[in-house]
CSV table of C-alpha atoms in Angstrom, one decimal:
chain,number,residue,atom,x,y,z
A,1,MET,CA,108.9,72.6,127.0
A,2,ASP,CA,109.5,75.7,129.0
A,3,SER,CA,112.9,77.0,130.2
A,4,ALA,CA,112.7,74.5,133.1
A,5,GLY,CA,112.2,71.6,130.7
A,6,GLN,CA,108.5,71.2,131.7
A,7,LYS,CA,105.8,70.7,129.1
A,8,THR,CA,103.3,73.6,129.0
A,9,ALA,CA,99.6,72.9,129.3
A,10,SER,CA,98.6,75.0,126.2
A,11,MET,CA,100.1,77.5,123.7
A,12,GLN,CA,98.2,80.4,122.2
A,13,LEU,CA,99.1,80.8,118.5
A,14,VAL,CA,98.5,83.9,116.4
A,15,VAL,CA,98.6,83.0,112.7
A,16,LEU,CA,98.7,85.3,109.6
A,17,SER,CA,99.9,85.2,106.0
A,18,ASP,CA,100.0,87.3,102.8
A,19,THR,CA,100.4,90.7,104.5
A,20,HIS,CA,102.1,92.0,101.3
A,21,GLY,CA,103.8,95.0,103.0
A,22,ASN,CA,100.7,96.0,105.0
A,23,HIS,CA,101.7,94.4,108.2
A,24,ARG,CA,101.7,97.7,110.2
A,25,ASP,CA,98.0,98.2,109.2
A,26,ILE,CA,97.0,95.0,111.0
A,27,ALA,CA,96.1,94.8,114.7
A,28,VAL,CA,98.2,91.7,115.8
A,29,PRO,CA,96.8,90.1,119.0
A,30,ASP,CA,99.2,89.0,121.7
A,31,GLY,CA,100.0,85.3,122.2
A,32,ASP,CA,102.7,82.9,122.9
A,33,LEU,CA,103.8,82.2,119.3
A,34,LEU,CA,103.3,84.1,116.0
A,35,ILE,CA,103.3,82.3,112.7
A,36,HIS,CA,103.5,84.1,109.3
A,37,ALA,CA,103.0,81.7,106.4
A,38,GLY,CA,104.6,83.9,103.7
A,39,ASP,CA,104.3,86.8,101.3
A,40,PHE,CA,105.5,89.6,103.7
A,41,GLY,CA,106.6,91.6,100.6
A,42,SER,CA,104.5,94.0,98.5
A,43,MET,CA,105.5,92.4,95.2
A,44,PHE,CA,109.0,90.9,95.0
A,45,GLY,CA,110.1,90.7,98.6
A,46,SER,CA,113.4,92.6,98.6
A,47,ILE,CA,116.0,92.6,101.4
A,48,ASP,CA,115.1,96.2,102.1
A,49,GLU,CA,111.4,95.2,102.6
A,50,LEU,CA,112.6,92.4,104.8
A,51,ARG,CA,114.6,94.7,107.1
A,52,GLU,CA,111.4,96.7,107.7
A,53,PHE,CA,109.4,93.6,108.3
A,54,ASN,CA,112.0,92.3,110.7
A,55,ASP,CA,111.8,95.6,112.6
A,56,PHE,CA,108.0,95.1,112.8
A,57,LEU,CA,108.4,91.6,114.1
A,58,GLY,CA,110.8,92.8,116.8
A,59,GLU,CA,108.2,95.2,118.1
A,60,LEU,CA,105.7,92.4,118.7
A,61,PRO,CA,105.5,90.8,122.2
A,62,HIS,CA,105.2,87.1,121.2
A,63,ARG,CA,107.9,84.9,122.9
A,64,HIS,CA,108.4,82.9,119.7
A,65,LYS,CA,107.9,83.8,116.0
A,66,ILE,CA,108.1,81.6,113.0
A,67,PHE,CA,108.2,82.6,109.3
A,68,VAL,CA,107.9,80.6,106.1
A,69,ALA,CA,108.5,82.4,102.8
A,70,GLY,CA,105.9,82.7,100.0
A,71,ASN,CA,105.9,83.1,96.3
A,72,HIS,CA,106.5,86.9,96.5
A,73,ASP,CA,109.4,86.6,98.9
A,74,PHE,CA,112.2,86.4,96.3
A,75,CYS,CA,115.0,87.4,98.6
A,76,PHE,CA,114.7,84.0,100.4
A,77,GLU,CA,115.1,82.2,97.0
A,78,ARG,CA,117.8,84.4,95.4
A,79,GLU,CA,119.7,85.7,98.5
A,80,ASN,CA,119.0,83.1,101.1
A,81,GLU,CA,122.0,83.6,103.3
A,82,ASP,CA,121.5,87.4,103.4
A,83,ALA,CA,117.8,87.0,104.0
A,84,ARG,CA,118.3,84.6,106.8
A,85,ASN,CA,120.9,86.9,108.4
A,86,THR,CA,118.5,89.9,108.1
A,87,LEU,CA,115.5,88.1,109.7
A,88,THR,CA,116.8,88.2,113.3
A,89,ASN,CA,113.4,88.5,115.0
A,90,ALA,CA,111.8,85.2,113.8
A,91,ARG,CA,112.8,81.6,113.1
A,92,TYR,CA,112.8,81.0,109.3
A,93,LEU,CA,111.9,77.5,108.3
A,94,GLN,CA,112.7,76.2,104.8
A,95,ASP,CA,112.3,72.5,104.8
A,96,GLU,CA,113.2,72.5,108.4
A,97,SER,CA,111.7,71.6,111.8
A,98,VAL,CA,111.9,73.4,115.2
A,99,GLU,CA,110.6,72.2,118.5
A,100,ILE,CA,109.1,74.9,120.8
A,101,GLU,CA,107.7,74.1,124.2
A,102,GLY,CA,107.2,70.5,123.3
A,103,VAL,CA,105.5,71.2,120.0
A,104,LYS,CA,107.2,70.2,116.7
A,105,PHE,CA,106.8,72.8,113.8
A,106,TYR,CA,107.8,72.1,110.2
A,107,GLY,CA,107.9,74.8,107.5
A,108,SER,CA,108.3,74.8,103.7
A,109,PRO,CA,107.8,77.6,101.1
A,110,TYR,CA,107.1,75.6,97.9
A,111,GLN,CA,104.0,75.6,95.8
A,112,PRO,CA,102.9,74.2,92.4
A,113,GLN,CA,104.4,76.0,89.4
A,114,PHE,CA,102.6,79.3,88.6
A,115,LEU,CA,104.1,81.9,86.2
A,116,ASN,CA,107.7,82.8,87.4
A,117,TRP,CA,107.1,83.3,91.1
A,118,ALA,CA,109.5,82.2,93.8
A,119,PHE,CA,109.7,78.7,95.1
A,120,ASN,CA,107.8,77.2,92.2
A,121,LEU,CA,108.0,73.4,91.6
A,122,PRO,CA,106.2,71.3,88.9
A,123,ARG,CA,103.3,69.3,90.1
A,124,GLY,CA,103.9,65.5,90.5
A,125,GLN,CA,107.3,64.0,91.5
A,126,PRO,CA,109.2,67.2,92.3
A,127,LEU,CA,106.6,68.3,94.8
A,128,TRP,CA,106.0,64.8,96.1
A,129,ARG,CA,109.7,64.5,96.9
A,130,LYS,CA,109.6,67.9,98.7
A,131,TRP,CA,106.7,66.9,100.9
A,132,GLN,CA,108.2,63.6,101.8
A,133,LEU,CA,110.7,65.6,103.9
A,134,ILE,CA,107.8,66.5,106.3
A,135,PRO,CA,108.6,64.4,109.5
A,136,PRO,CA,105.9,62.0,110.5
A,137,ASP,CA,105.8,63.4,114.1
A,138,THR,CA,105.1,67.0,113.0
A,139,ASP,CA,102.5,68.7,115.2
A,140,VAL,CA,102.2,72.0,113.2
A,141,LEU,CA,102.8,72.2,109.5
A,142,ILE,CA,103.4,75.6,107.9
A,143,THR,CA,103.4,75.9,104.1
A,144,HIS,CA,102.7,78.8,101.9
A,145,CYS,CA,100.4,76.9,99.5
A,146,PRO,CA,97.3,75.0,100.5
A,147,PRO,CA,96.6,71.3,100.0
A,148,HIS,CA,94.3,70.4,97.2
A,149,GLY,CA,90.6,70.9,98.1
A,150,ILE,CA,91.1,72.7,101.4
A,151,GLY,CA,91.3,76.4,101.5
A,152,ASP,CA,92.3,76.6,97.9
A,153,ARG,CA,89.3,77.6,95.9
A,154,THR,CA,89.8,80.6,93.7
A,155,TYR,CA,87.3,83.3,92.5
A,156,TYR,CA,87.0,81.2,89.4
A,157,ARG,CA,85.8,78.2,91.5
A,158,ARG,CA,88.9,76.2,90.8
A,159,HIS,CA,90.8,74.2,93.4
A,160,VAL,CA,94.4,75.0,92.8
A,161,GLY,CA,96.1,73.5,95.9
A,162,CYS,CA,98.7,70.8,95.8
A,163,LYS,CA,97.5,67.2,95.6
A,164,GLU,CA,100.9,65.8,96.6
A,165,LEU,CA,100.8,68.0,99.7
A,166,LEU,CA,97.3,66.7,100.6
A,167,ALA,CA,98.5,63.1,100.3
A,168,ARG,CA,101.4,63.8,102.7
A,169,VAL,CA,99.2,65.7,105.2
A,170,THR,CA,96.8,62.8,105.1
A,171,GLU,CA,99.6,60.5,106.1
A,172,VAL,CA,101.2,62.7,108.8
A,173,LYS,CA,98.0,64.0,110.3
A,174,PRO,CA,99.4,67.1,111.9
A,175,ARG,CA,97.3,68.8,114.6
A,176,LEU,CA,97.4,72.0,112.7
A,177,HIS,CA,98.3,73.0,109.1
A,178,VAL,CA,98.7,76.8,108.4
A,179,PHE,CA,99.0,78.3,104.9
A,180,GLY,CA,97.9,81.2,102.8
A,181,HIS,CA,98.5,82.0,99.1
A,182,ILE,CA,94.8,81.8,97.9
A,183,HIS,CA,93.5,85.0,99.4
A,184,GLU,CA,89.8,84.4,98.6
A,185,ALA,CA,89.8,81.0,100.4
A,186,ARG,CA,90.7,82.4,103.8
A,187,GLY,CA,89.2,80.5,106.6
A,188,ARG,CA,89.3,77.6,109.1
A,189,TYR,CA,88.6,74.1,108.0
A,190,GLU,CA,88.5,70.9,110.0
A,191,VAL,CA,89.2,67.6,108.1
A,192,GLY,CA,89.7,64.4,110.0
A,193,GLU,CA,92.2,65.0,112.8
A,194,THR,CA,93.7,68.2,111.4
A,195,VAL,CA,92.7,71.8,111.7
A,196,PHE,CA,93.5,73.7,108.5
A,197,ILE,CA,93.8,77.5,108.5
A,198,ASN,CA,94.2,79.7,105.4
A,199,ALA,CA,95.5,82.6,107.3
A,200,THR,CA,95.5,85.3,104.6
A,201,THR,CA,95.6,88.7,106.3
A,202,ASP,CA,95.7,91.1,103.4
A,203,ARG,CA,95.2,94.8,102.7
A,204,ASN,CA,91.5,94.5,103.7
A,205,GLU,CA,92.8,94.4,107.2
A,206,ARG,CA,91.3,91.0,108.0
A,207,ALA,CA,92.4,90.0,111.5
A,208,PRO,CA,94.9,87.2,112.3
A,209,PHE,CA,93.5,83.9,113.6
A,210,VAL,CA,94.1,83.1,117.3
A,211,LEU,CA,93.8,79.5,118.6
A,212,GLU,CA,94.9,77.4,121.5
A,213,LEU,CA,97.1,74.4,120.8
């Protein structure tokens, strides 16, 4: 809903992910709402890097901005309160929902265990319990990791996405699911009632996705 409490006809979303410190090299289109699906940092996502990223977000014209951390964004795992206080120019979602102009967004940073990166959880029950927190009325789901079999194929031709996430997305059927993490699988996918976008926007300066919701 708008400031007068009226539901808007449409919303233009600009979505990106995995910028890894190269955000100022990317031409970010204007829109109503910006979504960044994690990995703002170059390697370990420090508070100092977050301050610069926050300054960058503050320069963008979008009325609303949402950020979900990724596996490189250690400050949100290790210094969560400080990181949240530093990120003043976007709404950070960590297993949380927010409603904007009548659209319900839910975000979570977790992914299947891989090495010692941030927000790792073992496959199976730990991730299943995490994804059960996704509300059934979610319109736009934002995770850092992809669901299994959709936008998750690596250079080695392996599907490394989360099966437990796929099961929950299949139940909830959000209108849109935004993620990143697997750079080489960037793209838009339509499966059933849901549009899936691997929004990786890395150092190759690939453009953010723009879509109407």
